Amino acid sequence: MAAAGSSWGRLPGAAQRLLPIASRHDRLPDEPAMLPFGNGRSYGDSCQNDGGVLLKARMLDRYISFDPASGVIDLEAGVLLSEIIDLALPSGWFLPVTPGTRFVTVGGAIANDVHGKNHHRAGSFGNHVLDFELLRSDGSVRRCSPTENSDWFDATIGGLGLTGLIRRARVQLKRVAGPWLIGDSRRFANLREFFAIATESEADWEYTVAWIDCSGTGRRLGRGIFIRGNHASAQAAVDARPPGNGSLRMPFTPPVSAINGLSLTAFNKLYYHRPGAVATDALWHYRPFFYPLDSIHEWNRMYGPDGFYQYQCAVPEAGAEAVLEEMLRRIGESGLGSFLLVLKTFGTVASRGLLSFPRPGATLALDFPNRGARTLALLEALDDLTRSVGGAVYPAKDARMSAAAFQHYFPRWRDFSRFVDPKFTSSFWRRVTETPNA
Amino acid sequence: MRRILIMGATSAIAEASAREFAALGDALFLVGRNADRLGAIADDLRLRGAAQVDTYVMDARELAGYPQLVDEATRRLGGLDTALIAHGTLTDQPAAAASSELMLEEFRINALSHMVLCTELGNRFEAQGRGCIAVISSVAGDRGRQSNYVYGSAKAAVTAFTSGLRQRLHPKGVHVLTIKPGFVDTPMTASFKKGALWATPSAVAKSIVKAMQRGTPVLYTPWFWWGIMQIIKNVPEVIFRKLKL
């Protein structure tokens, strides 16, 4: 129950009240400043509402129906993606798109239009939502789909919970043979090689992602490991044994961040040079493949009481290599380093949302322990680089981008704001819209 | 497969317990006031593995309705061997202290209704020579305190009643479980400030299901409430009357 209502980045908290939403048949409370709160896996302040109310939408956690013939699942919006897997995988269905944690709610996955390692094939989560019900503060309910109230559908996908409470949704799942993935991993020496492997892999591999060694400098800059996989056939996985369901928990918050220059360099070097870094015909269970960090509950406590920032940007393909290289150089020089630096190409499947983040090109994500002004200055510099090539920063991860940057990244924000419920708001939304002369 | 009647099935602890029963493949008969909520919970429990889920709308305060309720549950499930009695309200103490009418109403919902249903179930289970009746009382029933003695004394009645029923039915092969939860984070307690002593409905439900399987007579959940209540029960009355509990 610790830190109820806080965000994943654990940055110093907001003062807000949590109110239960016990039933999808209930009306919203009569409050002037509300925000739905799912499982608190957004990193920054997009799931925070300083001075207002958070609606505990995680309590809407009931399955409604599931058709094992068609793979259509109907759910209350507080159901976790992990709970979809629990119900559907035994009958051969999996999430059409999954982020790097399965502990997010369906409502959160829609509201942030989350993406995964198969973006180049499948687009983002919103591309697989058949319809949902949106409850507004005036008591009205809108059923939204690509053909019904489609303008509301597009505003709510990626709409950061601001258009009303998503109380129920239907999602088209994806056929799989079982819980296994088959694939390979290989080292690459620099970003040019990364892009070459990514291009070559996209036709034959459903899932691709790369991990970058951020201690690399000079000739080693941008070296990393490229991982790709496909769902394995039942035949390929016939002898495979599932991993234990065991997990660890970060039992306490260390007084200072356990992530520092020394531990990072050692970790990254070990990861790059470890014997398992290169593999062919590897068989992975879906849990370590998609959710390596989910096995350490509350890993976010590692960054200490000051919390951490995550920076995730997307940049267009043209010029991506140069600008990403410059970002890596700045991060390396700053020594403010990062635990995980993830690189992934985005495909051309268009996201539906007015505020959806994915766009063709490449995306980079990395964590920064909160070291105050120095960290913020570095992230500001990274923002300048992102802007210079027409990229964008992911609101679900953000706690600090300026209003000017947001409005530049998401030019349709004014159009979107027409759909915002008059009684809904968030710390993020106020920060990026309520500035003088915006 | 057990055939289980759940009274107050839309409460958070009852719903979490029902999910445990569903995962074990039991057949369930859900009773509550709100048909929409019962329907949503029933759909969910079917997908979680329940062999059968039926619903029944009833106001727990209608004390004359219990024989019919038990008949209907037995008929629809093709028998009945288990019950979880989980309904109730959290009394507004200042209001119930000011009005004897409201105090009586709270006793009807939090004590008399439980005692009527226990009587109906106990007699039938005794006749069939087996069964389990699990009743949610509260740590609040262990000692009356000024902050909630109307609720607390209703729960004390439930605790004493189930204790006697347990003695009577134990030789007949019927298990009576008295459940005493401490602070549980549910919609009923939404307005309370939460601290380290608070438990989730899911954790409480798991301990209830285990106690039902093991034949435990009295369950404090979470377990540490046993220790807390031993201390509270043993404070001498001359001191207790001066405390602001």
mmCIF file of C-alpha atoms in Angstrom, chain A residues 1 18 20 22-26 56 59 61-66 76 83 87, chain B residues 15 19 36-37 40-41 43-44 47-48 185-187 190 194-195 198-200:
data_model
loop_
_atom_site.group_PDB
_atom_site.id
_atom_site.type_symbol
_atom_site.label_atom_id
_atom_site.label_comp_id
_atom_site.label_asym_id
_atom_site.label_seq_id
_atom_site.Cartn_x
_atom_site.Cartn_y
_atom_site.Cartn_z
ATOM 1 C CA MET A 1 0.000 0.000 0.000
ATOM 2 C CA LEU A 18 -7.816 9.192 -3.882
ATOM 3 C CA PRO A 20 -12.693 4.780 -5.115
ATOM 4 C CA ALA A 22 -16.090 0.588 -7.022
ATOM 5 C CA SER A 23 -18.412 -0.229 -9.905
ATOM 6 C CA ARG A 24 -18.564 0.606 -13.586
ATOM 7 C CA HIS A 25 -22.255 1.330 -13.029
ATOM 8 C CA ASP A 26 -21.482 4.155 -10.590
ATOM 9 C CA LYS A 56 -8.966 4.734 -8.312
ATOM 10 C CA MET A 59 -10.842 -1.136 -8.818
ATOM 11 C CA ASP A 61 -10.984 -4.979 -12.539
ATOM 12 C CA ARG A 62 -13.671 -7.368 -13.779
ATOM 13 C CA TYR A 63 -13.607 -9.453 -16.900
ATOM 14 C CA ILE A 64 -16.839 -9.057 -18.883
ATOM 15 C CA SER A 65 -16.532 -11.613 -21.657
ATOM 16 C CA PHE A 66 -13.927 -13.468 -23.670
ATOM 17 C CA GLU A 76 -13.486 -3.211 -17.224
ATOM 18 C CA GLU A 83 -4.636 -10.405 -16.056
ATOM 19 C CA LEU A 87 -7.115 -15.479 -18.890
ATOM 20 C CA GLU B 15 -15.819 -10.346 -4.071
ATOM 21 C CA ARG B 19 -12.478 -14.979 -6.894
ATOM 22 C CA ASP B 36 -26.139 -4.376 -11.987
ATOM 23 C CA ARG B 37 -23.209 -4.907 -9.652
ATOM 24 C CA ALA B 40 -20.921 -7.647 -13.382
ATOM 25 C CA ILE B 41 -19.362 -9.721 -10.604
ATOM 26 C CA ASP B 43 -19.775 -12.467 -15.386
ATOM 27 C CA ASP B 44 -16.274 -11.988 -14.010
ATOM 28 C CA LEU B 47 -14.502 -16.319 -16.545
ATOM 29 C CA ARG B 48 -12.362 -16.965 -13.468
ATOM 30 C CA ASP B 185 -8.815 -0.880 2.297
ATOM 31 C CA THR B 186 -12.288 -1.094 0.729
ATOM 32 C CA PRO B 187 -14.814 1.402 -0.638
ATOM 33 C CA ALA B 190 -12.462 5.012 1.518
ATOM 34 C CA LYS B 194 -4.407 4.571 5.423
ATOM 35 C CA GLY B 195 -1.294 3.445 7.271
ATOM 36 C CA TRP B 198 -4.157 -1.592 6.499
ATOM 37 C CA ALA B 199 -4.617 -4.777 4.476
ATOM 38 C CA THR B 200 -5.942 -5.381 0.964
#
